[in-house]
């Protein structure tokens, strides 16, 4: 596993430690992390505070997103995929899509390369969370 996905997993664990949903994300450009985030929907009482949105916010105004890659421990949902497409992020690397299949096809249809690494650690942390807090999880994905 590379350092960028490990950083996303570390963000997911921070979210869980804060009482939130364990999804983490980092934005990489030129071999460096320029933004980090995790799902803060519960912590901030904000339905839009998904990991990828938090990550992009924390990167700040970077101008053009050419050459960036976003890493997420979970396949991005349509909300996050919309932001990825809107800002022209051309590569998404997801830790897994078993617990939530997300919007991979939507992103691909809009020219985004989507790579699913199918990492057991990412699946395990989400499966455990969904088992322990199904109401919070289903609220997060709009079900």
Tab-separated table of C-alpha atoms in Angstrom:
chain	number	residue	atom	x	y	z
A	1	UNK	CA	0.000	0.000	0.000
A	2	UNK	CA	1.351	3.435	-0.828
A	3	UNK	CA	1.754	6.368	1.540
A	4	UNK	CA	-1.246	8.223	0.120
A	5	UNK	CA	-3.750	5.457	0.766
A	6	UNK	CA	-2.203	4.950	4.198
A	7	UNK	CA	-2.762	8.653	4.904
A	8	UNK	CA	-6.418	8.270	3.833
A	9	UNK	CA	-6.785	5.289	6.185
A	10	UNK	CA	-5.251	7.365	8.985
A	11	UNK	CA	-7.862	10.060	8.277
A	12	UNK	CA	-10.639	7.443	8.438
A	13	UNK	CA	-9.377	6.331	11.833
A	14	UNK	CA	-9.352	9.949	13.048
A	15	UNK	CA	-12.982	10.254	12.038
A	16	UNK	CA	-13.864	7.108	13.954
A	17	UNK	CA	-11.970	8.345	17.034
A	18	UNK	CA	-14.013	11.568	16.869
A	19	UNK	CA	-17.255	9.564	16.903
A	20	UNK	CA	-17.840	9.884	13.179
A	21	UNK	CA	-17.973	7.677	10.117
A	22	UNK	CA	-14.602	6.098	9.266
A	23	UNK	CA	-14.012	7.373	5.751
A	24	UNK	CA	-10.821	9.251	4.930
A	25	UNK	CA	-9.441	11.036	1.910
A	26	UNK	CA	-6.302	12.791	0.702
A	27	UNK	CA	-5.619	14.896	-2.377
A	28	UNK	CA	-2.218	14.425	-3.991
A	29	UNK	CA	-0.422	16.622	-6.503
A	30	UNK	CA	3.192	16.373	-7.682
A	31	UNK	CA	3.867	13.546	-5.247
A	32	UNK	CA	2.733	15.533	-2.193
A	33	UNK	CA	-0.410	15.565	-0.102
A	34	UNK	CA	-2.063	18.957	-0.515
A	35	UNK	CA	-5.311	18.203	1.310
A	36	UNK	CA	-6.557	15.779	3.932
A	37	UNK	CA	-10.014	15.112	5.270
A	38	UNK	CA	-12.405	12.680	6.803
A	39	UNK	CA	-16.136	12.326	7.069
A	40	UNK	CA	-17.268	14.910	9.652
A	41	UNK	CA	-20.984	14.682	9.042
A	42	UNK	CA	-21.726	13.546	12.610
A	43	UNK	CA	-19.141	15.761	14.301
A	44	UNK	CA	-20.263	18.944	12.513
A	45	UNK	CA	-23.964	18.075	12.141
A	46	UNK	CA	-23.416	18.750	8.444
A	47	UNK	CA	-24.919	16.374	5.866
A	48	UNK	CA	-22.431	17.555	3.222
A	49	UNK	CA	-19.264	17.021	5.293
A	50	UNK	CA	-18.192	13.868	3.462
A	51	UNK	CA	-14.509	12.882	3.465
A	52	UNK	CA	-13.728	13.956	-0.090
A	53	UNK	CA	-15.516	17.285	0.348
A	54	UNK	CA	-13.612	17.885	3.610
A	55	UNK	CA	-10.371	16.985	1.845
A	56	UNK	CA	-10.974	19.352	-1.084
A	57	UNK	CA	-11.979	22.140	1.332
A	58	UNK	CA	-8.807	21.610	3.341
A	59	UNK	CA	-6.677	21.779	0.191
A	60	UNK	CA	-7.996	25.309	-0.269
A	61	UNK	CA	-7.974	27.241	-3.488
A	62	UNK	CA	-5.312	25.545	-5.563
A	63	UNK	CA	-6.332	26.922	-8.935
A	64	UNK	CA	-6.326	24.108	-11.445
A	65	UNK	CA	-6.694	20.504	-10.344
A	66	UNK	CA	-4.756	19.105	-13.304
A	67	UNK	CA	-2.398	16.395	-12.154
A	68	UNK	CA	-4.219	15.727	-8.883
A	69	UNK	CA	-5.311	12.358	-7.601
A	70	UNK	CA	-7.821	11.873	-4.821
A	71	UNK	CA	-7.529	8.848	-2.572
A	72	UNK	CA	-10.502	7.708	-0.534
A	73	UNK	CA	-10.922	4.710	1.716
A	74	UNK	CA	-14.390	4.162	0.205
A	75	UNK	CA	-15.653	4.581	-3.356
A	76	UNK	CA	-16.969	8.167	-3.560
A	77	UNK	CA	-20.734	8.741	-3.545
A	78	UNK	CA	-22.527	10.895	-6.114
A	79	UNK	CA	-22.077	14.049	-3.984
A	80	UNK	CA	-18.319	13.591	-3.853
A	81	UNK	CA	-18.109	12.301	-7.413
A	82	UNK	CA	-19.862	15.483	-8.533
A	83	UNK	CA	-17.179	17.588	-6.854
A	84	UNK	CA	-14.451	15.415	-8.381
A	85	UNK	CA	-15.928	15.861	-11.864
A	86	UNK	CA	-16.634	19.579	-11.311
A	87	UNK	CA	-13.039	20.369	-10.362
A	88	UNK	CA	-11.476	18.152	-13.012
A	89	UNK	CA	-9.762	15.668	-10.718
A	90	UNK	CA	-8.891	12.959	-13.223
A	91	UNK	CA	-7.909	10.042	-10.981
A	92	UNK	CA	-9.707	8.480	-8.017
A	93	UNK	CA	-8.112	5.686	-6.037
A	94	UNK	CA	-10.575	3.985	-3.694
A	95	UNK	CA	-9.706	1.625	-0.885
A	96	UNK	CA	-12.826	-0.439	-1.481
A	97	UNK	CA	-16.308	-0.515	-2.966
A	98	UNK	CA	-17.746	-3.669	-1.396
A	99	UNK	CA	-19.562	-1.954	1.476
A	100	UNK	CA	-20.735	0.867	-0.826
A	101	UNK	CA	-20.379	0.811	-4.599
A	102	UNK	CA	-20.574	4.590	-4.921
A	103	UNK	CA	-20.537	6.446	-8.204
A	104	UNK	CA	-17.688	4.774	-10.078
A	105	UNK	CA	-19.591	4.533	-13.365
A	106	UNK	CA	-20.660	8.197	-13.167
A	107	UNK	CA	-17.048	9.286	-12.717
A	108	UNK	CA	-15.834	7.020	-15.536
A	109	UNK	CA	-18.514	8.438	-17.840
A	110	UNK	CA	-17.051	11.878	-17.112
A	111	UNK	CA	-13.462	10.955	-17.944
A	112	UNK	CA	-12.203	10.086	-14.477
A	113	UNK	CA	-9.916	7.088	-14.066
A	114	UNK	CA	-11.271	5.041	-11.143
A	115	UNK	CA	-9.108	2.462	-9.420
A	116	UNK	CA	-10.534	0.203	-6.713
A	117	UNK	CA	-7.752	-1.321	-4.612
A	118	UNK	CA	-10.086	-3.653	-2.680
A	119	UNK	CA	-8.132	-3.284	0.585
A	120	UNK	CA	-9.244	-5.545	3.434
A	121	UNK	CA	-8.467	-2.944	6.118
A	122	UNK	CA	-10.797	-0.439	4.430
A	123	UNK	CA	-13.561	-3.037	4.125
A	124	UNK	CA	-13.150	-4.227	7.708
A	125	UNK	CA	-13.349	-0.775	9.263
A	126	UNK	CA	-16.515	0.027	7.292
A	127	UNK	CA	-18.181	-3.341	7.917
A	128	UNK	CA	-17.587	-2.976	11.653
A	129	UNK	CA	-18.950	0.567	11.660
A	130	UNK	CA	-22.040	-0.397	9.639
A	131	UNK	CA	-22.657	-3.302	12.019
A	132	UNK	CA	-22.326	-1.085	15.114
A	133	UNK	CA	-24.103	2.043	13.829
A	134	UNK	CA	-26.375	1.168	10.920
A	135	UNK	CA	-28.678	4.154	11.464
A	136	UNK	CA	-25.820	6.644	11.113
A	137	UNK	CA	-24.463	4.835	8.063
A	138	UNK	CA	-27.793	4.676	6.245
A	139	UNK	CA	-28.427	8.331	7.014
A	140	UNK	CA	-25.029	9.159	5.498
A	141	UNK	CA	-25.844	7.425	2.220
A	142	UNK	CA	-29.395	8.753	2.104
A	143	UNK	CA	-31.304	5.542	2.837
